[in-house]
Coordinates of C-alpha atoms in Angstrom, one line a residue:
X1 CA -22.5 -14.0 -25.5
X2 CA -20.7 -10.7 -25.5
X3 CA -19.3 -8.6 -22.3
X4 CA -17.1 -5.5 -22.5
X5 CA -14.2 -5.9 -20.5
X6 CA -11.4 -3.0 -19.5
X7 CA -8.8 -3.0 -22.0
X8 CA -6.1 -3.3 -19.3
X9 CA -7.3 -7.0 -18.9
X10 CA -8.6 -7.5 -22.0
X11 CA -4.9 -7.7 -23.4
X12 CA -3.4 -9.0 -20.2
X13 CA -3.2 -12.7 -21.6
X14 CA -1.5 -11.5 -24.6
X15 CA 1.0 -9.8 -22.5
X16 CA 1.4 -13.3 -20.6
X17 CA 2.2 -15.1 -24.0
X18 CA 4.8 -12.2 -24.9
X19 CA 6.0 -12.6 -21.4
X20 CA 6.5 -16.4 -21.6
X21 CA 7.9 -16.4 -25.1
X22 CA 10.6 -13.6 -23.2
X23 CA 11.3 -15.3 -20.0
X24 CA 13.6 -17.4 -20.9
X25 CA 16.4 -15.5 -19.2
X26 CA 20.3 -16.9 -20.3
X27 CA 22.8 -18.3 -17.9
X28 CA 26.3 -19.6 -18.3
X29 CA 26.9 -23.4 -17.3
X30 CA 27.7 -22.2 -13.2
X31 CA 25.4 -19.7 -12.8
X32 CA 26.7 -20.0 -8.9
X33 CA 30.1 -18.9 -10.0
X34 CA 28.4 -15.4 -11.2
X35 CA 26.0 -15.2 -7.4
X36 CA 27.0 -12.2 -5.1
X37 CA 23.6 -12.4 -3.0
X38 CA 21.1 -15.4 -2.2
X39 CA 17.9 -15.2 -0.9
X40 CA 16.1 -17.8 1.0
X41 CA 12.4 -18.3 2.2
X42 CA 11.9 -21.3 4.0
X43 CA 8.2 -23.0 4.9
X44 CA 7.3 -20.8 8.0
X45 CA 8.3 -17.6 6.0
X46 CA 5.8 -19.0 3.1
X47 CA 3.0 -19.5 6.3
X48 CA 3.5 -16.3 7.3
X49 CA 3.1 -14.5 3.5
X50 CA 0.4 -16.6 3.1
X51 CA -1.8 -14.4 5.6
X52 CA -1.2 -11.1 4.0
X53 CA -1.6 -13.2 0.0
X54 CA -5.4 -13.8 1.7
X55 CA -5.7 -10.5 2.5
X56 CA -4.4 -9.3 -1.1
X57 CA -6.7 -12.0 -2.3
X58 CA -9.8 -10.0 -0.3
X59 CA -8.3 -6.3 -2.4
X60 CA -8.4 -8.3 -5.7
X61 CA -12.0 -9.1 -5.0
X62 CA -13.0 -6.0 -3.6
X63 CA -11.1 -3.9 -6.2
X64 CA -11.9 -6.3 -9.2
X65 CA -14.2 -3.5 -12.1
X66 CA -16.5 -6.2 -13.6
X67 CA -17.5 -5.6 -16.8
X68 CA -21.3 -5.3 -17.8
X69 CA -22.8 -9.3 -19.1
X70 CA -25.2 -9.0 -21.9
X71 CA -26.9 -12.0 -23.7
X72 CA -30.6 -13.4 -25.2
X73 CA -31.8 -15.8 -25.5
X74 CA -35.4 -17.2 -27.9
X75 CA -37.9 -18.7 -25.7
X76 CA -41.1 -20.3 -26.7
X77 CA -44.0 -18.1 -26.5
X78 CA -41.4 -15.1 -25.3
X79 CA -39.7 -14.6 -28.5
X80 CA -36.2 -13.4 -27.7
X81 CA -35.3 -12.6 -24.3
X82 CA -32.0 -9.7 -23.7
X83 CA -30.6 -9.6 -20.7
X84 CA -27.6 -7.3 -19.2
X85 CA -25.9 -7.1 -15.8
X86 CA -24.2 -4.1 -14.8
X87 CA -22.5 -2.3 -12.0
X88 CA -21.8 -5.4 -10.4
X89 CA -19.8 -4.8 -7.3
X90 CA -18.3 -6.9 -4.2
X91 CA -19.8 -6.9 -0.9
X92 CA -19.7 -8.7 2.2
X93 CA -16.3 -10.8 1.2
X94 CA -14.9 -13.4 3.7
X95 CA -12.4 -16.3 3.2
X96 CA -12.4 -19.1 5.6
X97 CA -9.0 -21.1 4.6
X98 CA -5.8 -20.4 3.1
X99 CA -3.0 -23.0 2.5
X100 CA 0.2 -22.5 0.8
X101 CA 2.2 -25.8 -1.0
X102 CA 5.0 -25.4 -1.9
X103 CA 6.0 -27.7 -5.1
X104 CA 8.9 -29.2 -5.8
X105 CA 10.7 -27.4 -8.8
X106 CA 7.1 -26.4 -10.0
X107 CA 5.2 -23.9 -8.0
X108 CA 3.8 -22.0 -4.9
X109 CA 0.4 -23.2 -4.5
X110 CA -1.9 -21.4 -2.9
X111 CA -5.5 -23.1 -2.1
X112 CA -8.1 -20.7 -0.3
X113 CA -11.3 -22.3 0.8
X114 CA -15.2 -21.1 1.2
X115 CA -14.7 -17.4 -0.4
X116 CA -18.6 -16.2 0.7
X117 CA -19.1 -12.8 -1.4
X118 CA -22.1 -11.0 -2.2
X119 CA -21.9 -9.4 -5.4
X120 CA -24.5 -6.7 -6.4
X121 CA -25.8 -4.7 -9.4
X122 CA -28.8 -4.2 -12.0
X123 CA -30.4 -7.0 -14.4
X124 CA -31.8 -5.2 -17.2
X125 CA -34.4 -7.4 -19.4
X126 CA -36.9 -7.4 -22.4
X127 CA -38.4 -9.4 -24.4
X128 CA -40.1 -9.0 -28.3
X129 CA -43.4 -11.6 -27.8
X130 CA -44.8 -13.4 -31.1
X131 CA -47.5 -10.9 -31.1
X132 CA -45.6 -7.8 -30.9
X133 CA -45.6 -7.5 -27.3
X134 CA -42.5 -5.7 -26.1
X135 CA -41.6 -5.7 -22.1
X136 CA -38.1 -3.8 -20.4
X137 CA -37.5 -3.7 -17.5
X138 CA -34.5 -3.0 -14.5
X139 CA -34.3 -4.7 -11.1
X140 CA -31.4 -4.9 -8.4
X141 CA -30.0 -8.4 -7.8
X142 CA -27.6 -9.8 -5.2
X143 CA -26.0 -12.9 -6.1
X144 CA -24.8 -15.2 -3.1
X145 CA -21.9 -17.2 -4.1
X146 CA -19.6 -19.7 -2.2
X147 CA -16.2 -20.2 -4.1
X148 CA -12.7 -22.6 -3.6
X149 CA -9.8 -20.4 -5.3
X150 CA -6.7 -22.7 -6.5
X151 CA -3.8 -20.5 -7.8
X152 CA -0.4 -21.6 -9.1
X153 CA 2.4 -18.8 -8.8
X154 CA 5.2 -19.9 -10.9
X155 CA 8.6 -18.3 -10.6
X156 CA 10.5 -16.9 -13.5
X157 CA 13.2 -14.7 -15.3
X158 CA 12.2 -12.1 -16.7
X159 CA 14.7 -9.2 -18.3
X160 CA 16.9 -10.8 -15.4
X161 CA 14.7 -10.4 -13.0
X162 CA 12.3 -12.3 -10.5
X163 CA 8.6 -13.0 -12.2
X164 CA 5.8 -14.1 -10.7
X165 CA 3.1 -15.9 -13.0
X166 CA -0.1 -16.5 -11.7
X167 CA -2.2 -17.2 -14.6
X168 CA -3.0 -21.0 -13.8
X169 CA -5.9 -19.7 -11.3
X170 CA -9.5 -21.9 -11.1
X171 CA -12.7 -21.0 -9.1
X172 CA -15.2 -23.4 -8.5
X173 CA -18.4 -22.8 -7.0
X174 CA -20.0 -24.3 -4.5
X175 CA -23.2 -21.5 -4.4
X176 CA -24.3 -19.2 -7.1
X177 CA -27.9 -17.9 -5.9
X178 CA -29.9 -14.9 -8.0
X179 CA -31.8 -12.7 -5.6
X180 CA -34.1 -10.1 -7.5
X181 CA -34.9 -6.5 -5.6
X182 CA -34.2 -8.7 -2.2
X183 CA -36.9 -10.8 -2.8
X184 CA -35.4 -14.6 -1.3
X185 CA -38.3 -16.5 -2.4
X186 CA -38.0 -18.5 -6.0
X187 CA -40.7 -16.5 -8.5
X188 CA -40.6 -17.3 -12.3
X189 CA -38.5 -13.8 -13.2
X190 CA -35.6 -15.9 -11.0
X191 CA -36.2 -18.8 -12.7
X192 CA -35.8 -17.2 -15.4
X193 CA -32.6 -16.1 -15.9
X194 CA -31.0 -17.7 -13.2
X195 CA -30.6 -20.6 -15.7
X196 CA -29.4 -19.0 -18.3
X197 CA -27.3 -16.3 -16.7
X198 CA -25.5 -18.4 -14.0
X199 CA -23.0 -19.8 -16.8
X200 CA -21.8 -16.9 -18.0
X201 CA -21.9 -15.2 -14.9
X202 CA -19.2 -18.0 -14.0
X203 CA -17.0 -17.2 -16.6
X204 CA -17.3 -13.6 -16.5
X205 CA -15.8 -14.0 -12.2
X206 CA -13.4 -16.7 -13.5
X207 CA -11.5 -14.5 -15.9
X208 CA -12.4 -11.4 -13.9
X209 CA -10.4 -12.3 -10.7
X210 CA -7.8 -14.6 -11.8
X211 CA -6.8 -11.7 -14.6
X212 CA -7.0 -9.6 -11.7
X213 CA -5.0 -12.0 -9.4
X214 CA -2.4 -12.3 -11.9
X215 CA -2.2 -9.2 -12.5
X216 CA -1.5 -8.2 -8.9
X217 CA 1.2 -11.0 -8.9
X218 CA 3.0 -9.1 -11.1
X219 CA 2.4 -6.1 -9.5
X220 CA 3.7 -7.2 -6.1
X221 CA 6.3 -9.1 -7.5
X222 CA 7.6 -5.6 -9.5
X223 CA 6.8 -3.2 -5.9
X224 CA 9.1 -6.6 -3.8
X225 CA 11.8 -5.8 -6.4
X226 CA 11.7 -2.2 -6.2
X227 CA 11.8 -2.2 -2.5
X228 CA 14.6 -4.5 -2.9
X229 CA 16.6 -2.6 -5.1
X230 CA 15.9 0.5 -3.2
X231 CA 17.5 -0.9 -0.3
X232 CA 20.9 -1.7 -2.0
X233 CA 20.9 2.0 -2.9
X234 CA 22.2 5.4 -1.7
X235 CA 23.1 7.7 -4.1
X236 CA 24.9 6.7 -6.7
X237 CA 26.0 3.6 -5.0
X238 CA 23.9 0.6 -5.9
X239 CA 24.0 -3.3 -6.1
X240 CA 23.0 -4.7 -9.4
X241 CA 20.4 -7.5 -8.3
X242 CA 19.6 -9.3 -11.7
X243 CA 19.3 -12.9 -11.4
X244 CA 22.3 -15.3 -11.7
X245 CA 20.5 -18.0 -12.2
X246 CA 16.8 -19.4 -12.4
X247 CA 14.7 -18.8 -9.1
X248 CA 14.0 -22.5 -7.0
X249 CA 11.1 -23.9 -5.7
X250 CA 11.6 -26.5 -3.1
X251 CA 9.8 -28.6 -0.6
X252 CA 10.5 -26.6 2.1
X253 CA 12.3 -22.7 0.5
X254 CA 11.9 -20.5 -2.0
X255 CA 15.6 -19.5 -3.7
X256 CA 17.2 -16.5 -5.5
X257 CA 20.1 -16.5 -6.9
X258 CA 21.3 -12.7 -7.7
X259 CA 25.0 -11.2 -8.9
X260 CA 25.2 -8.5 -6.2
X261 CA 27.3 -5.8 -8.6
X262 CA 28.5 -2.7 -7.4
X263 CA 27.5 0.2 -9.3
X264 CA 28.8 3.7 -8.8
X265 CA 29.5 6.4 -11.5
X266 CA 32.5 4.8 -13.8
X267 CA 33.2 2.1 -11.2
X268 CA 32.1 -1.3 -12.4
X269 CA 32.3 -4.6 -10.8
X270 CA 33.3 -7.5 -12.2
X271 CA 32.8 -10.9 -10.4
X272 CA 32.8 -14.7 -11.7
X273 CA 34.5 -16.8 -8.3
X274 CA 31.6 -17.2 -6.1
X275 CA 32.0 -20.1 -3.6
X276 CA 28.0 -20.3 -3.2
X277 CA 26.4 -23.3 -2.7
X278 CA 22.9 -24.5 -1.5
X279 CA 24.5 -26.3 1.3
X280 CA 25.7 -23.6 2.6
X281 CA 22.0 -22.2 3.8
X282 CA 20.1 -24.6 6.2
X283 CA 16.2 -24.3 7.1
X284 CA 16.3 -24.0 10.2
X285 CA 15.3 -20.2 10.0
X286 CA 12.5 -17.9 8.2
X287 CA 14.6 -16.0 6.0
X288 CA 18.6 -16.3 4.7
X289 CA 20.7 -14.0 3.0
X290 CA 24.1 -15.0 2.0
X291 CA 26.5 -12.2 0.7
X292 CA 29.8 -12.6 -0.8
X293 CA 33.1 -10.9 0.6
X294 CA 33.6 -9.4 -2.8
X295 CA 30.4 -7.9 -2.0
X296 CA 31.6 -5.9 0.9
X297 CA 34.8 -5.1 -0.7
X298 CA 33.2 -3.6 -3.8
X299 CA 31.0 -1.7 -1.7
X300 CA 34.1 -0.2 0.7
X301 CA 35.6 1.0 -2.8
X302 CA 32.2 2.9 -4.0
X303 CA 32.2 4.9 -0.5
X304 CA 36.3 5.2 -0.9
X305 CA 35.3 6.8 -4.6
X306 CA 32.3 8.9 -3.5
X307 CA 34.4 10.0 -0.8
X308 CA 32.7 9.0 2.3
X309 CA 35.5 7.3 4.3
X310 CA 36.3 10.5 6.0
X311 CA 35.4 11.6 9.4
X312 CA 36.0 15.6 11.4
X313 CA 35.6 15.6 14.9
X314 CA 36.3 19.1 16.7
X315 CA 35.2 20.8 20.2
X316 CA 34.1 18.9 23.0
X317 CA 34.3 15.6 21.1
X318 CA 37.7 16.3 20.4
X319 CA 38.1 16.9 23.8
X320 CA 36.4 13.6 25.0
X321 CA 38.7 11.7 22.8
X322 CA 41.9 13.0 24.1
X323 CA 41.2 13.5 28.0
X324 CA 39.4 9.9 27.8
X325 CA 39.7 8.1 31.4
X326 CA 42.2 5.4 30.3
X327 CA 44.4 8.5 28.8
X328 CA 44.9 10.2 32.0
X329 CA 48.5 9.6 32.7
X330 CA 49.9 10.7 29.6
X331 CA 47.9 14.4 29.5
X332 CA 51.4 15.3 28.9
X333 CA 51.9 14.4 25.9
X334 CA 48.5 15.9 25.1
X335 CA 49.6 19.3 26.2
X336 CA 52.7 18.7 24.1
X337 CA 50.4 18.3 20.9
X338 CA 48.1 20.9 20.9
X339 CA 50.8 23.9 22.6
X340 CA 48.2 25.1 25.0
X341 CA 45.6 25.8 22.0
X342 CA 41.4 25.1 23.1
X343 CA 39.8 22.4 21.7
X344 CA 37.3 24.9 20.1
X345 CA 40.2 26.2 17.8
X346 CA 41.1 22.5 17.0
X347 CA 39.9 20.1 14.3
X348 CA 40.7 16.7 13.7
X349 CA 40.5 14.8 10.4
X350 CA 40.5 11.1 9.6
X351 CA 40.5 9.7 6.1
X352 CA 41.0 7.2 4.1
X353 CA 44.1 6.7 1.7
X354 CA 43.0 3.7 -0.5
X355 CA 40.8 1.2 -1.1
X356 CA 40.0 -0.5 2.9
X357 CA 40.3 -4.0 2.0
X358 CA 38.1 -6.5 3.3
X359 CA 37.9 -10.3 4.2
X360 CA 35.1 -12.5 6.1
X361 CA 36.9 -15.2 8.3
X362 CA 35.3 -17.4 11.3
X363 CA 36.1 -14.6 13.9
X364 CA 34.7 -12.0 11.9
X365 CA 35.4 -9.3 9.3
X366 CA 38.7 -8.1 8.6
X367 CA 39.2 -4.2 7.5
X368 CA 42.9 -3.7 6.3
X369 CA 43.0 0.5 5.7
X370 CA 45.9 2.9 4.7
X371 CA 44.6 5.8 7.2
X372 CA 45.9 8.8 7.5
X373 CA 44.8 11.6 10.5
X374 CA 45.4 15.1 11.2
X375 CA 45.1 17.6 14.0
X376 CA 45.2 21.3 13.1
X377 CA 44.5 24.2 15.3
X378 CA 43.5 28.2 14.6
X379 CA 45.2 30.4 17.2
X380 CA 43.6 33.8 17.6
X381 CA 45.0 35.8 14.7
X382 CA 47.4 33.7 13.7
X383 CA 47.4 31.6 10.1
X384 CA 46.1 28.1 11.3
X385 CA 48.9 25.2 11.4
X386 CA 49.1 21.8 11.4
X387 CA 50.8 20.1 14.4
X388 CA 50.4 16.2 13.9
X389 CA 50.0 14.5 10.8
X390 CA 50.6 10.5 10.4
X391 CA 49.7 7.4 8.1
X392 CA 49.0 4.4 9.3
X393 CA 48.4 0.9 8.2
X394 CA 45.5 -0.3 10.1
X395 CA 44.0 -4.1 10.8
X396 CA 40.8 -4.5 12.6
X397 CA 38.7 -7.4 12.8
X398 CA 35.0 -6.7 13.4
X399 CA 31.7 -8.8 14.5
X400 CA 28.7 -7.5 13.8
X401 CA 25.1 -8.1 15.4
X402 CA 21.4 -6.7 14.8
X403 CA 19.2 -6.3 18.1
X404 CA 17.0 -3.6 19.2
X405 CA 16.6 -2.6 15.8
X406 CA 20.5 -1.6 15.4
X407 CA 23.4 -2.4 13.5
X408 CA 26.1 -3.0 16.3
X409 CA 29.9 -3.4 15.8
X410 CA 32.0 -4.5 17.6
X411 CA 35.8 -4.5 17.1
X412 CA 38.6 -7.0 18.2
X413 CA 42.3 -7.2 17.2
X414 CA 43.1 -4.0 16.0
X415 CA 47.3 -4.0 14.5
X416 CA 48.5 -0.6 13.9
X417 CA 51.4 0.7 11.9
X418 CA 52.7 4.0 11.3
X419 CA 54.0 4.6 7.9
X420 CA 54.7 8.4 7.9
X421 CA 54.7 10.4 11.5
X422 CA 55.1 14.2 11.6
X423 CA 54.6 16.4 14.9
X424 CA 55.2 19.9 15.5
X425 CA 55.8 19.3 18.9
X426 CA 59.0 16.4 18.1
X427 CA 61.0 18.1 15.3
X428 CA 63.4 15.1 15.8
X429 CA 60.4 12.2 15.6
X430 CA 62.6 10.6 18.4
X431 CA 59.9 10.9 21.4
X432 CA 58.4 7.7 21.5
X433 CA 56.1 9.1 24.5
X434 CA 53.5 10.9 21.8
X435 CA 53.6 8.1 19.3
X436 CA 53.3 5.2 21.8
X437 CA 50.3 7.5 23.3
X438 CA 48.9 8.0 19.6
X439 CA 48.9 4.8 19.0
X440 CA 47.1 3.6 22.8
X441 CA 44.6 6.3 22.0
X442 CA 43.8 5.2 18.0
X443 CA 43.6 1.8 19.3
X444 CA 41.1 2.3 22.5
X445 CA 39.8 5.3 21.7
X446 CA 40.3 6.0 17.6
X447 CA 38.9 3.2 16.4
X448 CA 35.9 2.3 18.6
X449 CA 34.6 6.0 17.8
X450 CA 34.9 5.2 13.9
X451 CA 33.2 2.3 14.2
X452 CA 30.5 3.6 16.1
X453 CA 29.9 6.4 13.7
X454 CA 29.7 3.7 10.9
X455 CA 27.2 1.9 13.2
X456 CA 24.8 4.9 13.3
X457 CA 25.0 5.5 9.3
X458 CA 24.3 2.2 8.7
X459 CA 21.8 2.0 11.0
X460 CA 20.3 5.0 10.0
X461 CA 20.3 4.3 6.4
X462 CA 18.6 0.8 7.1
X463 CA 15.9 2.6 9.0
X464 CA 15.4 5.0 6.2
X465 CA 14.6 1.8 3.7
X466 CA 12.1 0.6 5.9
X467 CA 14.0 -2.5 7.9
X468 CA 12.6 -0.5 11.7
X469 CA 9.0 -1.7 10.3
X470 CA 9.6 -5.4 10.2
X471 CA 9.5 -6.8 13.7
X472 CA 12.9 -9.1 13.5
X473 CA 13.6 -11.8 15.7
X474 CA 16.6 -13.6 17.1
X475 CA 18.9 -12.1 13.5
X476 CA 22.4 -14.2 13.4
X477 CA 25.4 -12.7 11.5
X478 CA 27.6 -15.3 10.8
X479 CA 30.5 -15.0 9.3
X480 CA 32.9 -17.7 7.2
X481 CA 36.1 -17.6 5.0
X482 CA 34.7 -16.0 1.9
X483 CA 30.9 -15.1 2.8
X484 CA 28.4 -13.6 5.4
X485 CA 25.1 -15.2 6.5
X486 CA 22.5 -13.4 8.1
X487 CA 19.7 -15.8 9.3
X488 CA 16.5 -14.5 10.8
X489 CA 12.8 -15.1 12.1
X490 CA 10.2 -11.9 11.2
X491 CA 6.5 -10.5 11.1
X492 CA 6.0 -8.5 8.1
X493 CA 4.1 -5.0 8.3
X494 CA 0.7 -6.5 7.6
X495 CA -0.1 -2.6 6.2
X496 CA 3.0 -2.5 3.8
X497 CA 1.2 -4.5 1.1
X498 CA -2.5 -3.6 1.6
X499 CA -1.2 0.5 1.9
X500 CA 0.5 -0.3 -1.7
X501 CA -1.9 -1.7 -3.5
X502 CA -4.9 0.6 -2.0
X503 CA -2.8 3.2 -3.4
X504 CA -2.2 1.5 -7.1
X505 CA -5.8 -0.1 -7.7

């Protein structure tokens, strides 16, 4: 028996031997000692995914192109009898169950029970008789079918990257009944070919919608990797999420093991001291991600480089920074710095000097900055002058928190240091009045509104990857000497998977 299949599929388990004989992705002996990011799925996270893989299961059905089924067959008295099905199509598709294993150091094993489906089309028949007797003929058929679905998804490196292999996919049928022109009563015509058809036909679905299964595996796997590596970017900044190591399969979590590079322009990061280990995570929570401290500082020297550690405040800002409440008794030395000039004709500038460096501890995440600020004004007709420059050496510990959909910083233990102080307004640099003010105002005032304007980029960069459309719940940042875990509960965007693939099948 012969059927023409769509190329696409027809070569897809060639591609699968080329992809198995490529897989085999190289790692030192401590891949840890290379891992900048882990990811972990626990159980409940695979329960969860498991309701949206039954709903991808329902788009590989519906969107599976069956190819036409011709065959003959000689029968006594008939001669030879040709048959062909075409335009078969999926209607009416239901599943009942779906279970997901997940096996130790093997696979994710997905089980889906009682898949009902109606699937449609046109038989076209003939037959040559003994006596020259030639008969062809077309009907409509529905064929009722009940069907169990096993698949084994198996994990993999490819080209350093996560793989998903779903090619160890069976069907079996419980119900495969021909209907002819929506006739429900058995005739001979039924009879007929139901016999001889219902064998291939069983093939045909079997490679039809596992080759489809497997190849939407791959295509989610490739559109969860994109989304991924879309969400370490902006700009030219990225993280490098290649695999450091060969993804796990446990009892009760899925693992990834990534090196967590920074990437920007000339800028390349080199990192092989990881303290990572397994029992680090726990599994108590639907989704972990672990991130190095060498992850943070390589990012803080990418937006140092790209220039984005500066910040200009001017106008009424300005002005709420320096009349703040708590700065009310020293309005003198305000008046002393700015020498009567508006805010409007004032701008302040606040930048980084170096590289901030950074280190996780127990209490939270310590910034150490060489910051230097400057207030200039523009007098009416005059050249425009700079009254107060100064560098300072600043230490801040920060703790960090997700609710409400925002990134939220808080910081504690702020040290400052001046390193270089120039003001118009002390020629001398004796009058500790502006600098002791300076350095109140940096420390209640400067510093909180830094932070908070790092709070809304971030936040507003996470929103514009997409996090706003997961509902989160209960997120932990926790932070430890060397690394930062972020443990979470979640329901995933039932739409963001079904939206992709309507758009790519």
């Amino acid at each position: 028996m012969l059927w023409a299949g769509r190329m696409r599929l027809g070569t897809f388990w060639i591609f699968l031997v080329l992809v198995h004989a490529s897989a085999a992705c190289e790692f030192g002996p401590f891949p840890y000692s290379v891992t900048g990011i882990v990811c972990r799925m626990t159980k409940p996270a695979a329960l969860l995914l498991n309701e949206e893989t039954a709903q991808v299961i329902q788009a590989a059905f519906r969107n599976a192109k069956f190819p036409n089924i011709t065959g003959e067959r000689s029968m006594r008295l008939l001669g030879k009898v040709a048959y062909g099905l075409s335009n078969i199509q999926v209607n009416d598709l239901s599943i009942e169950q779906s279970e997901v294993e997940l096996r130790e150091d093997d696979a994710i094993h997905i089980d889906i029970k009682n898949v009902t489906a109606v699937f449609k089309g046109t038989l076209t028949y003939g037959y040559s008789g003994a006596w020259f007797l030639q008969l062809f003929h077309s009907v409509d058929f529905e064929i009722e079918s009940s069907i169990d679905l096993q698949i084994n998804i198996k994990l993999m490196c490819q080209k350093d990257q996560v793989a998903a292999d779903a090619s160890d996919c069976y069907l079996t049928f419980h119900k495969l009944t021909l209907h002819l022109q929506g006739d429900k009563e058995p005739g001979w015509l039924k009879q007929l070919f139901t016999d001889f058809i219902s064998f291939t036909l069983k093939i045909v679905l079997k490679s039809e919608v596992c080759s489809e299964i497997n190849f939407l595996a791959q295509m989610l796997a490739n559109f969860i990797l994109d989304l991924a590596a879309n969400f370490v970017k902006d700009e030219d900044i990225r993280v490098d999420i290649s695999l450091a190591s060969v993804p796990l399969i446990k009892a009760n979590y899925l693992e990834s093991h990534h090196k967590g590079l920074v990437r920007y322009e000339n800028y390349s990061d080199v990192f092989s001291n990881s303290v990572f280990s397994p029992s680090l995570l726990t599994e108590s929570r639907m989704l972990y991600f672990w991130l190095s401290e060498h992850i943070l500082n390589s990012l803080a020297s990418a937006a140092f480089l790209d220039k984005r550690l500066v910040l200009t405040v001017r106008g009424e800002k300005l002005q709420a920074l320096f009349e703040a409440e708590d700065m009310e008794a020293q309005q003198e030395a305000v008046q002393m710095i700015f020498q009567g000039i508006s805010y409007n004709d004032s701008v302040a500038k606040v930048w980084s000097l170096a590289h901030p460096q950074i280190s996780v501890q127990p209490e939270g995440t310590v910034v150490k900055s060489l910051v230097a600020a400057e207030v200039s004004i523009f007098p009416t007709g005059e050249e425009p002058r700079r009254i107060l420059y100064v560098e300072k050496e600043i230490t801040v510990t920060i703790q960090a928190a997700y609710a409400e959909k925002k990134l939220i910083l808080h910081p504690l233990d702020s040290r400052i240091e001046f390193k270089v102080f120039k003001c118009t307004a002390d020629g001398s640099g004796n009058d500790l009045s502006i600098r002791n003010f300076l350095e109140t105002m940096i420390s209640l005032v400067g510093i909180p509104e830094v932070v908070s304007r790092i709070e809304q980029t971030l936040t507003s960069l996470m929103d514009s990857k997409g996090l706003n459309l997961f509902e989160i719940k209960n997120p932990e940042i926790i932070t430890r000497k060397g690394y930062v875990i972020v443990q979470l509960d979640f329901s995933f965007p039932n739409h963001l998977l079904l939206d992709f693939l309507e758009k790519k099948l």
